[in-house]
Amino acid sequence: MSLFSKMTFLPSLGYNLLRNRWSTWNWFDRIDEQLVIGALPFFGPVTHQLYHSERIRAVVSMNEDFELFLYVTNHRHWNKLNVPFLQLRTSDIFHAPTLDQLSIGVNFILEQQKQLREHQDSNDCLALITKNEMLWPIRNQGKTLTIEGRDDFDGYNLPSIYVHCKAGRTRSATLVACYLIERYAHTPNEAIEELVRKRPQILLQKRQLEAIQNFYEYRQRNVSAFS
């Protein structure tokens, strides 16, 4: 665990909450018909939206353990909804996921997507989330998320995977860029450009860019997991 990450967690989280409330930053964004990237899935409307409107049926968290205890839907809550959960613990700010973590994460996403396409939510259960659990009104796509649902992603109704870190800007963006490389045979630049187009606030620095490049080179040396 990075001491710096732990010390900066709450201030950084507060900054992202304010940016979400007062700027154009969305709490989460859809990348394709089966993948959504975003920030921490708080109890209440955020998780309700993800489960019901976005049809999230598997989750990848890039967070350390301490980040998932503050009013966040973690593995115990997702398990109650029969949602597979993968945690790839990565320190924030100055760190990037390892090649092993990126490979595990991408393979998990692709395998879950395949299973979800085949089963189409045959075992859906009701979300155990109530209005009383709302702690902060999160705005997405220019709207405040409410318990009633969101209609701004018409046509994206396939069961999907949610990839998140704290803010959905760096750690999760690194994994999603690698997913785009694997899924669509993108180059690193193409993957990052696509990601920025869908979620402009992503922040990839030297270590994350190197991790993405390493994954791309690794992929070039191996048979694609998607083919």
mmCIF file of C-alpha atoms in Angstrom:
data_model
loop_
_atom_site.group_PDB
_atom_site.id
_atom_site.type_symbol
_atom_site.label_atom_id
_atom_site.label_comp_id
_atom_site.label_asym_id
_atom_site.label_seq_id
_atom_site.Cartn_x
_atom_site.Cartn_y
_atom_site.Cartn_z
ATOM 1 C CA MET A 1 0.000 0.000 0.000
ATOM 2 C CA SER A 2 1.314 3.441 -0.910
ATOM 3 C CA LEU A 3 1.301 5.817 2.077
ATOM 4 C CA PHE A 4 1.024 8.759 -0.306
ATOM 5 C CA SER A 5 -2.028 7.195 -1.959
ATOM 6 C CA LYS A 6 -3.687 6.727 1.414
ATOM 7 C CA MET A 7 -2.945 10.308 2.494
ATOM 8 C CA THR A 8 -4.284 11.804 -0.729
ATOM 9 C CA PHE A 9 -7.321 9.551 -1.084
ATOM 10 C CA LEU A 10 -9.967 11.738 0.566
ATOM 11 C CA PRO A 11 -8.742 15.089 -0.845
ATOM 12 C CA SER A 12 -8.538 13.582 -4.321
ATOM 13 C CA LEU A 13 -11.955 11.977 -3.997
ATOM 14 C CA GLY A 14 -13.414 15.302 -2.874
ATOM 15 C CA TYR A 15 -11.866 17.025 -5.881
ATOM 16 C CA ASN A 16 -13.450 14.545 -8.255
ATOM 17 C CA LEU A 17 -16.845 14.864 -6.569
ATOM 18 C CA LEU A 18 -16.681 18.627 -7.032
ATOM 19 C CA ARG A 19 -15.580 18.312 -10.659
ATOM 20 C CA ASN A 20 -18.467 15.959 -11.278
ATOM 21 C CA ARG A 21 -20.898 18.372 -9.687
ATOM 22 C CA TRP A 22 -19.635 21.606 -11.239
ATOM 23 C CA SER A 23 -18.050 20.625 -14.548
ATOM 24 C CA THR A 24 -18.655 18.297 -17.482
ATOM 25 C CA TRP A 25 -16.969 15.299 -15.859
ATOM 26 C CA ASN A 26 -19.229 12.262 -15.768
ATOM 27 C CA TRP A 27 -19.028 9.753 -12.933
ATOM 28 C CA PHE A 28 -18.948 6.986 -15.518
ATOM 29 C CA ASP A 29 -18.931 6.683 -19.314
ATOM 30 C CA ARG A 30 -19.777 3.890 -21.708
ATOM 31 C CA ILE A 31 -16.889 2.814 -23.954
ATOM 32 C CA ASP A 32 -18.698 0.243 -26.064
ATOM 33 C CA GLU A 33 -21.827 -1.900 -25.944
ATOM 34 C CA GLN A 34 -20.397 -4.064 -23.161
ATOM 35 C CA LEU A 35 -17.959 -1.934 -21.180
ATOM 36 C CA VAL A 36 -18.337 1.073 -18.886
ATOM 37 C CA ILE A 37 -15.487 2.920 -17.153
ATOM 38 C CA GLY A 38 -15.901 5.136 -14.148
ATOM 39 C CA ALA A 39 -15.252 6.164 -10.572
ATOM 40 C CA LEU A 40 -16.110 4.481 -7.276
ATOM 41 C CA PRO A 41 -19.598 2.906 -7.313
ATOM 42 C CA PHE A 42 -21.137 4.547 -4.271
ATOM 43 C CA PHE A 43 -24.165 3.068 -2.522
ATOM 44 C CA GLY A 44 -27.549 4.255 -3.739
ATOM 45 C CA PRO A 45 -28.286 5.810 -7.120
ATOM 46 C CA VAL A 46 -24.812 5.236 -8.589
ATOM 47 C CA THR A 47 -24.921 1.474 -8.075
ATOM 48 C CA HIS A 48 -28.613 1.419 -8.947
ATOM 49 C CA GLN A 49 -27.877 3.141 -12.257
ATOM 50 C CA LEU A 50 -24.994 0.836 -13.019
ATOM 51 C CA TYR A 51 -26.976 -2.301 -12.273
ATOM 52 C CA HIS A 52 -30.329 -1.376 -13.796
ATOM 53 C CA SER A 53 -29.702 1.228 -16.513
ATOM 54 C CA GLU A 54 -26.219 0.167 -17.651
ATOM 55 C CA ARG A 55 -26.907 -3.512 -16.922
ATOM 56 C CA ILE A 56 -23.577 -4.027 -15.178
ATOM 57 C CA ARG A 57 -23.152 -7.738 -14.551
ATOM 58 C CA ALA A 58 -19.430 -7.971 -13.758
ATOM 59 C CA VAL A 59 -17.013 -5.552 -12.097
ATOM 60 C CA VAL A 60 -13.256 -4.972 -12.174
ATOM 61 C CA SER A 61 -11.865 -2.779 -9.405
ATOM 62 C CA MET A 62 -8.329 -1.410 -9.632
ATOM 63 C CA ASN A 63 -8.510 -0.118 -6.043
ATOM 64 C CA GLU A 64 -6.595 -0.947 -2.915
ATOM 65 C CA ASP A 65 -8.651 -2.380 -0.058
ATOM 66 C CA PHE A 66 -8.883 0.831 1.977
ATOM 67 C CA GLU A 67 -10.505 2.654 -0.949
ATOM 68 C CA LEU A 68 -13.515 0.332 -0.958
ATOM 69 C CA PHE A 69 -14.717 0.858 2.608
ATOM 70 C CA LEU A 70 -16.212 4.366 2.389
ATOM 71 C CA TYR A 71 -19.854 3.932 1.288
ATOM 72 C CA VAL A 72 -18.677 1.991 -1.767
ATOM 73 C CA THR A 73 -20.312 -1.080 -3.294
ATOM 74 C CA ASN A 74 -17.561 -3.679 -2.862
ATOM 75 C CA HIS A 75 -17.240 -7.414 -3.463
ATOM 76 C CA ARG A 76 -19.650 -8.339 -0.660
ATOM 77 C CA HIS A 77 -22.422 -6.164 -2.096
ATOM 78 C CA TRP A 78 -21.795 -7.236 -5.687
ATOM 79 C CA ASN A 79 -21.903 -10.875 -4.603
ATOM 80 C CA LYS A 80 -25.420 -10.319 -3.247
ATOM 81 C CA LEU A 81 -26.393 -9.278 -6.762
ATOM 82 C CA ASN A 82 -24.670 -12.320 -8.314
ATOM 83 C CA VAL A 83 -22.189 -9.978 -10.014
ATOM 84 C CA PRO A 84 -18.667 -11.433 -10.487
ATOM 85 C CA PHE A 85 -16.026 -9.141 -8.990
ATOM 86 C CA LEU A 86 -12.302 -8.957 -9.736
ATOM 87 C CA GLN A 87 -9.983 -6.727 -7.707
ATOM 88 C CA LEU A 88 -6.562 -5.891 -9.147
ATOM 89 C CA ARG A 89 -4.971 -3.937 -6.299
ATOM 90 C CA THR A 90 -2.948 -1.038 -7.682
ATOM 91 C CA SER A 91 -1.687 2.019 -5.809
ATOM 92 C CA ASP A 92 -2.888 5.375 -7.085
ATOM 93 C CA ILE A 93 -1.073 8.423 -8.480
ATOM 94 C CA PHE A 94 2.450 7.215 -9.307
ATOM 95 C CA HIS A 95 1.790 3.560 -10.069
ATOM 96 C CA ALA A 96 0.485 1.498 -12.968
ATOM 97 C CA PRO A 97 -0.965 -2.017 -13.132
ATOM 98 C CA THR A 98 1.569 -4.747 -13.838
ATOM 99 C CA LEU A 99 1.557 -6.697 -17.095
ATOM 100 C CA ASP A 100 0.148 -9.703 -15.224
ATOM 101 C CA GLN A 101 -2.663 -7.583 -13.778
ATOM 102 C CA LEU A 102 -3.490 -6.117 -17.179
ATOM 103 C CA SER A 103 -3.537 -9.557 -18.788
ATOM 104 C CA ILE A 104 -5.735 -10.986 -16.030
ATOM 105 C CA GLY A 105 -8.062 -7.990 -16.229
ATOM 106 C CA VAL A 106 -8.439 -8.054 -20.010
ATOM 107 C CA ASN A 107 -9.027 -11.815 -20.049
ATOM 108 C CA PHE A 108 -11.621 -11.478 -17.278
ATOM 109 C CA ILE A 109 -13.468 -8.751 -19.187
ATOM 110 C CA LEU A 110 -13.522 -10.710 -22.441
ATOM 111 C CA GLU A 111 -14.604 -13.946 -20.765
ATOM 112 C CA GLN A 112 -17.380 -12.210 -18.822
ATOM 113 C CA GLN A 113 -18.582 -10.453 -21.964
ATOM 114 C CA LYS A 114 -18.742 -13.772 -23.794
ATOM 115 C CA GLN A 115 -20.700 -15.428 -20.986
ATOM 116 C CA LEU A 116 -23.079 -12.486 -20.679
ATOM 117 C CA ARG A 117 -23.812 -12.484 -24.401
ATOM 118 C CA GLU A 118 -24.625 -16.179 -24.186
ATOM 119 C CA HIS A 119 -26.812 -16.047 -21.089
ATOM 120 C CA GLN A 120 -28.387 -12.580 -21.447
ATOM 121 C CA ASP A 121 -29.089 -12.126 -17.727
ATOM 122 C CA SER A 122 -31.105 -15.286 -17.207
ATOM 123 C CA ASN A 123 -30.308 -15.129 -13.491
ATOM 124 C CA ASP A 124 -30.842 -11.432 -12.792
ATOM 125 C CA CYS A 125 -31.876 -10.558 -9.269
ATOM 126 C CA LEU A 126 -33.328 -7.384 -7.794
ATOM 127 C CA ALA A 127 -30.825 -4.763 -6.666
ATOM 128 C CA LEU A 128 -30.799 -4.364 -2.883
ATOM 129 C CA ILE A 129 -30.450 -0.590 -3.028
ATOM 130 C CA THR A 130 -32.813 2.017 -1.630
ATOM 131 C CA LYS A 131 -33.232 5.763 -1.831
ATOM 132 C CA ASN A 132 -32.182 6.060 1.798
ATOM 133 C CA GLU A 133 -28.663 4.993 0.849
ATOM 134 C CA MET A 134 -28.039 8.073 -1.315
ATOM 135 C CA LEU A 135 -25.149 10.071 0.133
ATOM 136 C CA TRP A 136 -24.216 12.387 -2.727
ATOM 137 C CA PRO A 137 -26.148 13.333 -5.871
ATOM 138 C CA ILE A 138 -23.868 12.204 -8.689
ATOM 139 C CA ARG A 139 -24.361 13.857 -12.063
ATOM 140 C CA ASN A 140 -23.798 11.980 -15.295
ATOM 141 C CA GLN A 141 -24.260 13.142 -18.885
ATOM 142 C CA GLY A 142 -25.472 16.500 -17.576
ATOM 143 C CA LYS A 143 -28.098 14.894 -15.355
ATOM 144 C CA THR A 144 -28.333 14.143 -11.663
ATOM 145 C CA LEU A 145 -28.630 10.407 -11.155
ATOM 146 C CA THR A 146 -31.922 9.448 -9.587
ATOM 147 C CA ILE A 147 -33.481 6.195 -8.507
ATOM 148 C CA GLU A 148 -35.802 6.242 -11.527
ATOM 149 C CA GLY A 149 -33.051 5.519 -14.059
ATOM 150 C CA ARG A 150 -31.292 7.212 -16.932
ATOM 151 C CA ASP A 151 -32.188 7.269 -20.611
ATOM 152 C CA ASP A 152 -29.098 8.800 -22.186
ATOM 153 C CA PHE A 153 -27.590 5.567 -23.472
ATOM 154 C CA ASP A 154 -30.420 4.352 -25.682
ATOM 155 C CA GLY A 155 -29.431 1.235 -27.581
ATOM 156 C CA TYR A 156 -26.684 0.134 -25.191
ATOM 157 C CA ASN A 157 -28.579 -2.606 -23.433
ATOM 158 C CA LEU A 158 -26.212 -5.568 -23.530
ATOM 159 C CA PRO A 159 -25.103 -6.890 -20.133
ATOM 160 C CA SER A 160 -21.870 -5.020 -19.421
ATOM 161 C CA ILE A 161 -18.676 -4.865 -17.376
ATOM 162 C CA TYR A 162 -17.835 -1.940 -15.072
ATOM 163 C CA VAL A 163 -14.127 -1.087 -14.723
ATOM 164 C CA HIS A 164 -13.392 1.436 -11.996
ATOM 165 C CA CYS A 165 -10.747 2.895 -9.755
ATOM 166 C CA LYS A 166 -11.222 5.931 -7.519
ATOM 167 C CA ALA A 167 -11.902 8.542 -10.190
ATOM 168 C CA GLY A 168 -11.969 6.494 -13.378
ATOM 169 C CA ARG A 169 -9.071 8.467 -14.806
ATOM 170 C CA THR A 170 -5.793 6.573 -14.485
ATOM 171 C CA ARG A 171 -5.694 2.989 -13.187
ATOM 172 C CA SER A 172 -8.973 1.909 -14.749
ATOM 173 C CA ALA A 173 -8.153 3.870 -17.907
ATOM 174 C CA THR A 174 -4.903 1.914 -18.229
ATOM 175 C CA LEU A 175 -6.782 -1.380 -18.143
ATOM 176 C CA VAL A 176 -9.497 -0.189 -20.513
ATOM 177 C CA ALA A 177 -6.887 1.011 -23.022
ATOM 178 C CA CYS A 178 -5.421 -2.495 -22.979
ATOM 179 C CA TYR A 179 -8.901 -3.936 -23.430
ATOM 180 C CA LEU A 180 -9.353 -1.784 -26.536
ATOM 181 C CA ILE A 181 -5.998 -3.010 -27.853
ATOM 182 C CA GLU A 182 -7.008 -6.631 -27.340
ATOM 183 C CA ARG A 183 -10.655 -6.381 -28.343
ATOM 184 C CA TYR A 184 -10.306 -4.172 -31.417
ATOM 185 C CA ALA A 185 -6.646 -4.680 -32.380
ATOM 186 C CA HIS A 186 -5.935 -0.999 -31.722
ATOM 187 C CA THR A 187 -2.472 0.453 -31.389
ATOM 188 C CA PRO A 188 -1.765 2.193 -28.061
ATOM 189 C CA ASN A 189 -2.359 5.604 -29.655
ATOM 190 C CA GLU A 190 -5.636 4.478 -31.214
ATOM 191 C CA ALA A 191 -6.816 3.007 -27.923
ATOM 192 C CA ILE A 192 -5.973 6.158 -25.977
ATOM 193 C CA GLU A 193 -7.600 8.410 -28.578
ATOM 194 C CA GLU A 194 -10.783 6.339 -28.414
ATOM 195 C CA LEU A 195 -10.720 6.437 -24.630
ATOM 196 C CA VAL A 196 -10.225 10.208 -24.516
ATOM 197 C CA ARG A 197 -13.100 10.664 -26.942
ATOM 198 C CA LYS A 198 -15.424 8.702 -24.675
ATOM 199 C CA ARG A 199 -14.038 9.951 -21.331
ATOM 200 C CA PRO A 200 -12.091 13.221 -21.734
ATOM 201 C CA GLN A 201 -10.880 13.438 -18.116
ATOM 202 C CA ILE A 202 -8.610 10.393 -18.263
ATOM 203 C CA LEU A 203 -5.065 11.049 -17.046
ATOM 204 C CA LEU A 204 -2.334 8.736 -18.316
ATOM 205 C CA GLN A 205 1.235 9.608 -17.431
ATOM 206 C CA LYS A 206 4.610 8.024 -18.178
ATOM 207 C CA ARG A 207 4.193 4.862 -16.094
ATOM 208 C CA GLN A 208 0.699 4.167 -17.392
ATOM 209 C CA LEU A 209 1.731 4.804 -20.998
ATOM 210 C CA GLU A 210 4.663 2.437 -20.562
ATOM 211 C CA ALA A 211 2.347 -0.217 -19.125
ATOM 212 C CA ILE A 212 0.011 0.121 -22.110
ATOM 213 C CA GLN A 213 2.928 -0.099 -24.540
ATOM 214 C CA ASN A 214 4.260 -3.185 -22.743
ATOM 215 C CA PHE A 215 0.864 -4.838 -23.012
ATOM 216 C CA TYR A 216 0.697 -4.020 -26.712
ATOM 217 C CA GLU A 217 4.132 -5.516 -27.340
ATOM 218 C CA TYR A 218 3.184 -8.573 -25.280
ATOM 219 C CA ARG A 219 0.028 -8.965 -27.357
ATOM 220 C CA GLN A 220 2.028 -8.730 -30.564
ATOM 221 C CA ARG A 221 4.088 -11.694 -29.385
ATOM 222 C CA ASN A 222 1.105 -13.834 -28.460
ATOM 223 C CA VAL A 223 -2.121 -15.042 -29.971
ATOM 224 C CA SER A 224 -5.020 -12.691 -29.227
ATOM 225 C CA ALA A 225 -7.267 -13.949 -26.457
ATOM 226 C CA PHE A 226 -10.263 -12.685 -28.393
ATOM 227 C CA SER A 227 -9.597 -14.449 -31.687
#
